[in-house]
Coordinates of C-alpha atoms and ligand atoms in Angstrom, one line a residue:
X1 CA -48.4 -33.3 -124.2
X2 CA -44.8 -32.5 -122.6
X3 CA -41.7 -34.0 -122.4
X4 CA -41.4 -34.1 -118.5
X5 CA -41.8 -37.8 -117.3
X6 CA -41.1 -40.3 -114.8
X7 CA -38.4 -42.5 -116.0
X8 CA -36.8 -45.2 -113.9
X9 CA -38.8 -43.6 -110.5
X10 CA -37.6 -40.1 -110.7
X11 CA -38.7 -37.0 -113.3
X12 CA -36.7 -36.4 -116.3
X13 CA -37.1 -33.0 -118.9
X14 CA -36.2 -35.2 -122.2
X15 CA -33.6 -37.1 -121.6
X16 CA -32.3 -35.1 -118.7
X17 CA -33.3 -36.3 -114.9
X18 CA -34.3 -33.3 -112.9
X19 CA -32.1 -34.4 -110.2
X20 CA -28.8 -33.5 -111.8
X21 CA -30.1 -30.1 -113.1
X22 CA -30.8 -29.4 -109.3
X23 CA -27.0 -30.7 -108.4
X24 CA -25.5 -28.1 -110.8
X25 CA -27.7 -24.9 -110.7
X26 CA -29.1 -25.3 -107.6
X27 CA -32.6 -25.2 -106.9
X28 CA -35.4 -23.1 -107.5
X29 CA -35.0 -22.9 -110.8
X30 CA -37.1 -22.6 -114.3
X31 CA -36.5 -25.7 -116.8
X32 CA -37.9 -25.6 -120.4
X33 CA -38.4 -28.9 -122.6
X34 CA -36.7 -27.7 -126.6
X35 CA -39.1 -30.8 -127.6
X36 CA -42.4 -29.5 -125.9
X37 CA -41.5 -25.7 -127.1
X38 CA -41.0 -27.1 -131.3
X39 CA -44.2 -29.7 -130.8
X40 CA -46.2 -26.8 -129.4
X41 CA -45.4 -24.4 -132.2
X42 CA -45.2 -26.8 -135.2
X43 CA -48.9 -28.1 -134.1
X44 CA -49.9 -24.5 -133.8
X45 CA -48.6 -23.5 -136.8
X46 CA -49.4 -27.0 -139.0
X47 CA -52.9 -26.1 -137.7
X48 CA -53.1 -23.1 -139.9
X49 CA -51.4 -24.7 -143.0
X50 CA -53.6 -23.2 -145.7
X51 CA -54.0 -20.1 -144.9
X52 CA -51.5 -17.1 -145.5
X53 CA -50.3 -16.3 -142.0
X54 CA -47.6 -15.6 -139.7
X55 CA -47.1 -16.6 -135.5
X56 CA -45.9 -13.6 -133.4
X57 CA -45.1 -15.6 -130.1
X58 CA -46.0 -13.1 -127.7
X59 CA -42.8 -12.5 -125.6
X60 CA -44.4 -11.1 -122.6
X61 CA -45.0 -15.2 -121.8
X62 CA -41.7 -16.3 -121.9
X63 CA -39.0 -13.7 -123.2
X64 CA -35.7 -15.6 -122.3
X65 CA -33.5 -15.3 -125.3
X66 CA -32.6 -19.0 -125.2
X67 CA -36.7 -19.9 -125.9
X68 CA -37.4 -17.0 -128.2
X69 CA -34.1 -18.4 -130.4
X70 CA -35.7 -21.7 -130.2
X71 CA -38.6 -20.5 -131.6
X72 CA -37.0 -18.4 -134.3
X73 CA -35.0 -21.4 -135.8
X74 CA -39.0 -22.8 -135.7
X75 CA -39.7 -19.3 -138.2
X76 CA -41.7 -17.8 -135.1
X77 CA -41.8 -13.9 -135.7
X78 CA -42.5 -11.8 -132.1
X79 CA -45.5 -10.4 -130.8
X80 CA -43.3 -7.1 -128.3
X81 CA -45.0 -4.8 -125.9
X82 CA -42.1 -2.8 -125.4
X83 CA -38.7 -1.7 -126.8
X84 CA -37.2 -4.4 -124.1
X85 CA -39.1 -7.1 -125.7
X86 CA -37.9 -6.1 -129.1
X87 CA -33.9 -5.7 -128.1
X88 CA -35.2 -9.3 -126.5
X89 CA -36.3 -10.7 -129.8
X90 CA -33.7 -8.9 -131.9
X91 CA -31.1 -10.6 -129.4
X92 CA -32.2 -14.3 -130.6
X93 CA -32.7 -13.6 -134.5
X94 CA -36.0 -12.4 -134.4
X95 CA -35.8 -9.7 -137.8
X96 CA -37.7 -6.6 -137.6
X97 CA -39.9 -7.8 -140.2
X98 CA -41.7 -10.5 -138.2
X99 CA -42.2 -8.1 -134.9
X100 CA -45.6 -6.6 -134.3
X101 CA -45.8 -4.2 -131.9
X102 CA -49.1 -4.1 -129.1
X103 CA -49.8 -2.7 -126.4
X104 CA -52.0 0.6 -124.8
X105 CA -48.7 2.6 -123.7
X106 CA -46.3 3.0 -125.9
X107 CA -43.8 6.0 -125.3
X108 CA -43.2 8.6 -128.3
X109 CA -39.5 7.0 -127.7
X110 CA -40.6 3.5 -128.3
X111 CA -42.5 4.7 -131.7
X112 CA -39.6 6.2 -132.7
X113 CA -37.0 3.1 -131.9
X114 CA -39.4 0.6 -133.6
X115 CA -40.0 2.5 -136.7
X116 CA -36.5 3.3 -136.5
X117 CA -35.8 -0.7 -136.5
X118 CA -38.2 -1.3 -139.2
X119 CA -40.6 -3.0 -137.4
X120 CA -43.2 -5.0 -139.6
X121 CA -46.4 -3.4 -137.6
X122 CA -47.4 -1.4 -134.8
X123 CA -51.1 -2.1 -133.2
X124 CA -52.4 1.2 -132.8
X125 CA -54.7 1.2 -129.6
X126 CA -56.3 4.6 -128.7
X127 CA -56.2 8.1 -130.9
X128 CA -53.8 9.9 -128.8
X129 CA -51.5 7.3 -129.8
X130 CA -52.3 7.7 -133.8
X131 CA -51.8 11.1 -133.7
X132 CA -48.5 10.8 -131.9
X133 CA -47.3 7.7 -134.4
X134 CA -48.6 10.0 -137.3
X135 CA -46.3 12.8 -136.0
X136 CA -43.4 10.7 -135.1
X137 CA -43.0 8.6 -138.8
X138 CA -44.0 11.8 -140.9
X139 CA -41.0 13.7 -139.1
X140 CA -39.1 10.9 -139.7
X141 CA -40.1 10.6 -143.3
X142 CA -41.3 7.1 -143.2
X143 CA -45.1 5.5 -143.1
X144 CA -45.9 3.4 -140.4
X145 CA -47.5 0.3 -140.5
X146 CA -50.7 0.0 -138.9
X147 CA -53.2 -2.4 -137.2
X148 CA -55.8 -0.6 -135.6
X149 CA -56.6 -3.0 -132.0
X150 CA -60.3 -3.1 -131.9
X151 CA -62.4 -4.1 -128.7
X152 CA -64.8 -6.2 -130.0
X153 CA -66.7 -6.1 -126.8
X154 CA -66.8 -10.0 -126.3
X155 CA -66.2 -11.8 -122.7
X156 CA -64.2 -14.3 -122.9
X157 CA -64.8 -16.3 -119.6
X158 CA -61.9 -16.1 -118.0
X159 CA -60.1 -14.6 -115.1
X160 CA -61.4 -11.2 -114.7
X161 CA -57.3 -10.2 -114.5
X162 CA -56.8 -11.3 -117.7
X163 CA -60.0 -10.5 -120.0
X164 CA -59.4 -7.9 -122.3
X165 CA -62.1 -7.6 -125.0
X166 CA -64.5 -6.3 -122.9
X167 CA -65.7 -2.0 -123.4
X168 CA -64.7 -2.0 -119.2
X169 CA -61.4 -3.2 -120.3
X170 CA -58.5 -0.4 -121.6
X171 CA -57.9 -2.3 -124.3
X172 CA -58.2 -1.3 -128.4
X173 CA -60.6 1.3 -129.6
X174 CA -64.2 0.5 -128.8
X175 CA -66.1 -1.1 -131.2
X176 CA -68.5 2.2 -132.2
X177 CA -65.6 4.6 -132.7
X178 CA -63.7 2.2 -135.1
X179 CA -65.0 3.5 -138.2
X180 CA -64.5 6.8 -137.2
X181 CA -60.7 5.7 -136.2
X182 CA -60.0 4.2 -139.5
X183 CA -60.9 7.0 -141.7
X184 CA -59.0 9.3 -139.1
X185 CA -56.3 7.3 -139.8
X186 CA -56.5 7.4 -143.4
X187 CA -56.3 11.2 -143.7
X188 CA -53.5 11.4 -141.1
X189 CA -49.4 11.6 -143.0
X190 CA -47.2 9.1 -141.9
X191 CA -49.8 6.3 -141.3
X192 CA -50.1 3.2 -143.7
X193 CA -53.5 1.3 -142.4
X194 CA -52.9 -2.2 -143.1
X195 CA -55.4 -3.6 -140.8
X196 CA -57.6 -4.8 -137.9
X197 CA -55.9 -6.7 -134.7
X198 CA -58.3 -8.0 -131.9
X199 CA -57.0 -9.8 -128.6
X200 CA -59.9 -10.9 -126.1
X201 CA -58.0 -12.4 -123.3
X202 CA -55.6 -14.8 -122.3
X203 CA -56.4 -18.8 -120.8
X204 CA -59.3 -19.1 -123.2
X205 CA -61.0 -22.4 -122.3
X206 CA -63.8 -22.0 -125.5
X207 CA -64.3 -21.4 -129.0
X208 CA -67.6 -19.6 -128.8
X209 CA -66.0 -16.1 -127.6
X210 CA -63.4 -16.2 -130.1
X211 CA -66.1 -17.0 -132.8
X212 CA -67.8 -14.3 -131.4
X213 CA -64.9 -12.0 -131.8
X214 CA -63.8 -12.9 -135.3
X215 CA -67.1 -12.8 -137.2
X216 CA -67.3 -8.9 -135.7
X217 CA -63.9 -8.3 -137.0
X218 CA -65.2 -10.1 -140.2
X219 CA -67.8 -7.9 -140.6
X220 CA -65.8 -5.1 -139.9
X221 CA -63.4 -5.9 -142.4
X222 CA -65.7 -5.9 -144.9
X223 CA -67.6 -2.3 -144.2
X224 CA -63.7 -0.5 -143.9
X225 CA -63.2 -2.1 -147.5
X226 CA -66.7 -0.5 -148.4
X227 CA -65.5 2.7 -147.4
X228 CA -62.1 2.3 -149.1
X229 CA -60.0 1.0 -147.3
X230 CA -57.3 -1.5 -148.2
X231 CA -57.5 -4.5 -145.2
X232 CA -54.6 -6.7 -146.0
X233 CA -53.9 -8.1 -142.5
X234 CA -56.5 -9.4 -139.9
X235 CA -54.4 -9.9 -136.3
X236 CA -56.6 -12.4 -134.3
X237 CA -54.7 -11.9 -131.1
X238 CA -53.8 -14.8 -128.6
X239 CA -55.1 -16.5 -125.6
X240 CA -55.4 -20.2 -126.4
X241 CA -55.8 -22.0 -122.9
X242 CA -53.8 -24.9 -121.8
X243 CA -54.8 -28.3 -119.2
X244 CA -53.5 -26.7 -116.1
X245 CA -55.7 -29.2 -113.7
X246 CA -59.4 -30.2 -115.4
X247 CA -59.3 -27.6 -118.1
X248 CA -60.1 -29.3 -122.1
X249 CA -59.4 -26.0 -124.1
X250 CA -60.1 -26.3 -127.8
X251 CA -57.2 -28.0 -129.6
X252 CA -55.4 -25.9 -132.1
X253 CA -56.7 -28.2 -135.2
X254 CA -60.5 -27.0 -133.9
X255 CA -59.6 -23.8 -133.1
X256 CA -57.6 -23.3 -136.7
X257 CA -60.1 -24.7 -138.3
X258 CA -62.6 -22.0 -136.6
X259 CA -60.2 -19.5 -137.9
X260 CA -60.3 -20.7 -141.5
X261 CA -64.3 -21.0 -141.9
X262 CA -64.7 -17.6 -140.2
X263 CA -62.3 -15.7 -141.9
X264 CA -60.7 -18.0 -145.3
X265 CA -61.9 -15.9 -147.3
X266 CA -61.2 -12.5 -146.6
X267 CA -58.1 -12.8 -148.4
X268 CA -56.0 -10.9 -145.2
X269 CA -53.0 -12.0 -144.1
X270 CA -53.7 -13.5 -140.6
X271 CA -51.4 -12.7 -137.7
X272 CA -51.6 -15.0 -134.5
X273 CA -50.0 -14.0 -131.1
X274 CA -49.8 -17.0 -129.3
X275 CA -47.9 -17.5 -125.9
X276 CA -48.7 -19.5 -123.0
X277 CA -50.1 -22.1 -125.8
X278 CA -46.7 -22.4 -126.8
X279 CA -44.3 -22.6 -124.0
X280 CA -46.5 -22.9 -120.8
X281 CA -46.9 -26.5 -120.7
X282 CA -42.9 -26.6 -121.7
X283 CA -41.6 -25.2 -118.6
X284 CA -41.4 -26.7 -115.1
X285 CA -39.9 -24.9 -111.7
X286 CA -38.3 -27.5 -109.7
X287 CA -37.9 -26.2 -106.2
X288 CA -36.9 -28.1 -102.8
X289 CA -38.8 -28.6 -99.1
X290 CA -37.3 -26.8 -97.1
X291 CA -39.3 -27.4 -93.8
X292 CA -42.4 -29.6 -93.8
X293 CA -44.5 -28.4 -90.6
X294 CA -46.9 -30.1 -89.0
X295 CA -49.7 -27.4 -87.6
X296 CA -52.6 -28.4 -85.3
X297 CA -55.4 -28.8 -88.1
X298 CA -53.0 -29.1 -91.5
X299 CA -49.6 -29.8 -92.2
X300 CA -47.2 -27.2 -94.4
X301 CA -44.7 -28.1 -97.2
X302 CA -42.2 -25.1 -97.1
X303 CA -40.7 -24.7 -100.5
X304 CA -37.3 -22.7 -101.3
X305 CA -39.7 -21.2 -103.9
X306 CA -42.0 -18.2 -103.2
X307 CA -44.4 -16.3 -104.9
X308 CA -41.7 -13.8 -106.1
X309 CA -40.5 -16.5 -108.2
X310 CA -44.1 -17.8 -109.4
X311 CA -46.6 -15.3 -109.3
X312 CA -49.5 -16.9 -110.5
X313 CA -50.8 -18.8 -107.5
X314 CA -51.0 -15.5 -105.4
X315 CA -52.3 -12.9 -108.5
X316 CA -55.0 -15.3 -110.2
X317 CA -55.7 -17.9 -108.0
X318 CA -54.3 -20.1 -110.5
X319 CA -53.6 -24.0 -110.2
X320 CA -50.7 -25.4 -110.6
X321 CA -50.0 -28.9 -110.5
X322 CA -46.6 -30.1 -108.4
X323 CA -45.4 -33.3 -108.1
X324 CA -42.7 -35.0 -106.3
X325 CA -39.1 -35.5 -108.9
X326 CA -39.0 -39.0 -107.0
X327 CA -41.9 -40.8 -108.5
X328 CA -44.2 -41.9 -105.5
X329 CA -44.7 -45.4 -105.0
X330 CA -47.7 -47.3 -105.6
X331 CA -49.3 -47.5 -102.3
X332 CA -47.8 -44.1 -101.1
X333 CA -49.9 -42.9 -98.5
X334 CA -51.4 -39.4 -99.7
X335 CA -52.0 -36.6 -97.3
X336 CA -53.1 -33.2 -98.2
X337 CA -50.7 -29.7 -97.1
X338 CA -50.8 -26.4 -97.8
X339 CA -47.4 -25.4 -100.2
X340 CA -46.2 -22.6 -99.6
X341 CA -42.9 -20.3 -99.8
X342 CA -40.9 -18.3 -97.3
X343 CA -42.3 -15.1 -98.0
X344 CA -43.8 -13.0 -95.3
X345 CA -47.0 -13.0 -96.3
X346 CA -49.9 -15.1 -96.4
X347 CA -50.7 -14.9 -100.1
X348 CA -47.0 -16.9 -100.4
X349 CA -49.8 -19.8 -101.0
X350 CA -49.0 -22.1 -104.1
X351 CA -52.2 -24.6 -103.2
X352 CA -53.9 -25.9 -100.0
X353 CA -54.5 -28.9 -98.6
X354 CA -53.5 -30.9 -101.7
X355 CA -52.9 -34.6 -102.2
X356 CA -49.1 -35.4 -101.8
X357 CA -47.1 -38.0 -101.0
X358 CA -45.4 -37.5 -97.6
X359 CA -42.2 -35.2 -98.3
X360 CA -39.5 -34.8 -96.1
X361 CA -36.7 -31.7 -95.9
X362 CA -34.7 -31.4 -98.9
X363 CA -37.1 -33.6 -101.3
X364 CA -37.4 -32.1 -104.8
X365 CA -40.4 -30.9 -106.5
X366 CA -41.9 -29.4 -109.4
X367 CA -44.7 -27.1 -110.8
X368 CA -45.7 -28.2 -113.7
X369 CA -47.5 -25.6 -116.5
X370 CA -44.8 -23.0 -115.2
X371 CA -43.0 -22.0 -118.8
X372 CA -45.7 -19.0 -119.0
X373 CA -45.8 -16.4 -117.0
X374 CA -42.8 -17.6 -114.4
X375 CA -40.0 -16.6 -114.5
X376 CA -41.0 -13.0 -116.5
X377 CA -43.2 -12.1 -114.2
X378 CA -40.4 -12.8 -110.8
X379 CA -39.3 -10.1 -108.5
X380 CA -36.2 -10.2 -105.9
X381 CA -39.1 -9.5 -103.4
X382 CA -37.9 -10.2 -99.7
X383 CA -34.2 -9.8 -100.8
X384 CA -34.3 -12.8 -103.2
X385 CA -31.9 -14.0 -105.8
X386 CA -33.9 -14.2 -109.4
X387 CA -33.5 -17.9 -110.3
X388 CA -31.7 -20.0 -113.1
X389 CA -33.8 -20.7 -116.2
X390 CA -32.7 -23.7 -118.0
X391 CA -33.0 -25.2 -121.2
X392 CA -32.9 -28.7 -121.8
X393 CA -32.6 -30.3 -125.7
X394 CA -32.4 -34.1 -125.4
X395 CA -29.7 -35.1 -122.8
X396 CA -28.4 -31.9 -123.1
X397 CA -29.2 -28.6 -121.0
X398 CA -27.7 -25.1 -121.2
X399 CA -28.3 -22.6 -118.1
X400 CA -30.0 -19.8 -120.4
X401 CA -30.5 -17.1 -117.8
X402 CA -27.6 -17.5 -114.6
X403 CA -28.8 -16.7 -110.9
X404 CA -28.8 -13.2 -110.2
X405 CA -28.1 -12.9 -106.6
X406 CA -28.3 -10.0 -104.2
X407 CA -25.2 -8.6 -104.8
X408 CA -25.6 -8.2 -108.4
X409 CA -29.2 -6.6 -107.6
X410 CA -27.5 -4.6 -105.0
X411 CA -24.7 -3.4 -107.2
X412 CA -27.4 -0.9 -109.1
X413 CA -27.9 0.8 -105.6
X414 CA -26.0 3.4 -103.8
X415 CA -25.6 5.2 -100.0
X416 CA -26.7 9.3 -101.0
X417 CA -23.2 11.1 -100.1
X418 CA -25.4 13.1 -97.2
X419 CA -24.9 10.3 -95.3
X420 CA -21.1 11.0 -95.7
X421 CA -18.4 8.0 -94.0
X422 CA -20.6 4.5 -93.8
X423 CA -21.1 3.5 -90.4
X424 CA -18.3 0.8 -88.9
X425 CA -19.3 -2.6 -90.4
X426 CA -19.6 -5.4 -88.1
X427 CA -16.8 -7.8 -88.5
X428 CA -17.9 -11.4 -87.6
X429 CA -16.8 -13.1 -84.6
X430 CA -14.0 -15.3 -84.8
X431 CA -15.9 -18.7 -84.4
X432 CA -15.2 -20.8 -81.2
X433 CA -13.5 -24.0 -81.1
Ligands
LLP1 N1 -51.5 -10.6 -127.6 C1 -51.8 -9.7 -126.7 C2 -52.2 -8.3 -127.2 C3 -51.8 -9.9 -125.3 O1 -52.2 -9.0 -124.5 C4 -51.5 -11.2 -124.9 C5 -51.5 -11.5 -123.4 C6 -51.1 -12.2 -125.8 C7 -51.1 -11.9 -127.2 C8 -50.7 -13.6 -125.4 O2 -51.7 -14.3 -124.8 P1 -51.6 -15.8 -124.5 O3 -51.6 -16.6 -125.8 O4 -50.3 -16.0 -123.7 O5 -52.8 -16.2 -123.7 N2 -50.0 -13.0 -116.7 C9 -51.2 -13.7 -117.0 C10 -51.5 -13.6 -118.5 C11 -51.5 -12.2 -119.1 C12 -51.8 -12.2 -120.5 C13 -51.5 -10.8 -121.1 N3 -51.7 -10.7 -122.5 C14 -51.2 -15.1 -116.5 O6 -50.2 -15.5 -115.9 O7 -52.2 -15.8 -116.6

């Protein structure tokens, strides 16, 4: 459920109508529903009541300041896979103590800024990295916190781009050598082993891997304490699919409830690292037709979007559902086109040949499910601007990230002083008449 609806024939985010955002910011741009973000958390989280736990939204899906102080106010701590993500999440309230730290490459410099910030616990996923953290908090007299990020070796049917619980995939220490890891990190100064983290993938659409996943990490659990280990946290990752077209993921009650039979009572705190669960159904990217061309054999809705701005179309062959801001009539004659952007390449493909009403230059539309993934992952590819995210809270909206345009982008670059004098510019023509 979202709060982006037809009201009165046109689409509103809340109590906002699409139309005016476009008037003031200028379009493309990212909007975000406050409503959808809190309703998407608070069932997320209510869905756990019960159980001693902790969200981490993961800020890789959405890190614009304005949504990850949303979600603070909501008690959401930060799932970072860099020291940008943590300035990110320091920058709207987030507190050390509810950051976790993932990722396969973190930099001796990163260690050393997150345990210098106190972070609450760092997901340790290889050896080399261990042995680095372990030199890096004993020289700096502390103990780190760690989760050890196990590969459970568990597919988790989805895109191939996005699995990562699988022993092909880079991710966490395979499943053999954990025992061996643990007690190598028991032995090692500077190292507090708090416990196990697992992360399978991303767009989950079933319970059965995840079930799969969490009663090895149960197990596991429960041989580490054999051996002597203290386990007081169990991180279960995140993934949790959303509808983007026909998809029915499991709803957070089932998939909570999952959670508590398999691992209620092991007593572990229970970190969750939700993110496109939680904001990508809250986030739309309203762009306008630029051209609509008719071809011989199809016709072509040309956006002022592009793949730069929305990457997903092009990288996963992901769906995304747009429809027109003006609500089509009933009766509208539907005819299918290909949407693409301007870009100068072929893979600028949102969808083909889908069912639209007829559009005509200048008509708005929008993606819907675009609140994950969007606007973090957009380049200034072809000499692009990066686009205005806003935020809307009832009839209110705030612009939350401004347009960067070229010349801010091309204020970072400089002509080498080899070159020596820049060439004569061209100075415009007076125009005629
Ligand atoms: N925790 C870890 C360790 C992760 O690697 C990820 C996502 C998450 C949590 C959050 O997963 P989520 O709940 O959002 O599924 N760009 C791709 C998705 C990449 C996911 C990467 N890792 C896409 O647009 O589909």
């Amino acid at each position: 459920m979202d709060h982006f609806n037809y009201r009165n024939g046109e689409l509103y985010a809340e109590d906002v109508r699409v139309a005016d955002i476009a008037d003031t910011v200028g379009t493309p741009f990212y909007c975000y529903s406050t409503a959808t973000l809190t309703r998407h958390y608070t069932v997320f989280d209510e869905a756990l009541a019960g159980t001693d736990h902790q969200v981490y939204f993961a800020v890789k899906a959405n890190g614009n300041i304005g949504v990850l102080a949303t979600l603070a106010r909501l008690g959401a701590g930060a799932d970072i896979v860099s020291i940008g993500e943590m300035h990110r999440a320091h920058a709207a309230g987030i507190p050390s103590s509810k950051i976790v730290f993932s990722g396969v490459g973190k930099t001796a410099d990163e260690l050393r800024a997150a345990l210098a910030a106190g972070v609450h616990q760092i997901n340790v996923e290889s050896l080399p990295e261990l042995h680095l953290l372990s030199e890096i908090a004993a020289g700096m007299g502390v103990d780190a916190p760690v989760a050890i990020r196990v590969n459970p070796d568990v597919d988790a049917k989805t895109h191939k781009k996005i699995t990562t619980g699988l022993s092909e995939n880079k991710f966490g220490i395979a499943w053999e050598q954990a025992e061996a890891v643990f007690a190598e990190a028991a032995s090692l100064p500077g190292i507090d082993v708090v416990g196990v983290a697992v992360h399978i993938g991303s767009q989950l659409t079933d319970l059965a891997p995840y079930r799969a996943a969490y009663t090895k990490v149960r197990g596991l659990v429960e041989t580490l304490r054999g051996q002597g280990h203290d386990i007081r946290v169990v991180d279960l990752g995140g993934g949790l699919g959303i509808p983007y077209d026909a998809e029915n993921p499991p709803s957070p009650a089932d998939y909570g409830a999952m959670v508590k039979e398999v691992t209620g009572d092991l007593g572990c705190q229970l970190g969750f690292e939700p993110g496109r669960m939680i904001c990508g159904n809250a986030g739309i990217l309203v762009s306008s037709v630029i051209y609509v061309k008719e071809g011989v054999d199809r016709s072509f809705l040309i956006l002022d979007a592009a793949m730069n701005d929305l990457i997903r179309p092009a990288m996963y062959e992901a769906h995304h559902t747009v429809v027109p801001v003006r609500e089509p009539a009933t009766g509208d004659n539907m005819v299918p086109v290909d949407i693409v952007g301007p870009i100068c390449e072929s893979g600028d493909t949102f969808a083909k040949a889908r069912m639209m009403p007829r559009a005509a230059a200048g008509d708005l539309v929008a993606f819907r499910s675009a609140g994950a993934y969007g606007a973090v992952m957009a380049s200034t590819y072809n000499g692009r601007d990066l686009i205005p995210e806003v935020l809307v809270n009832g009839a209110e909206f705030s612009v939350v990230a401004a347009r960067l345009k070229v010349d801010d982008i091309m204020s970072r670059e400089s002509v080498p002083d080899w070159l020596g004098a820049p060439l004569p510019r061209d100075v415009p023509k007076e125009a005629s008449g």
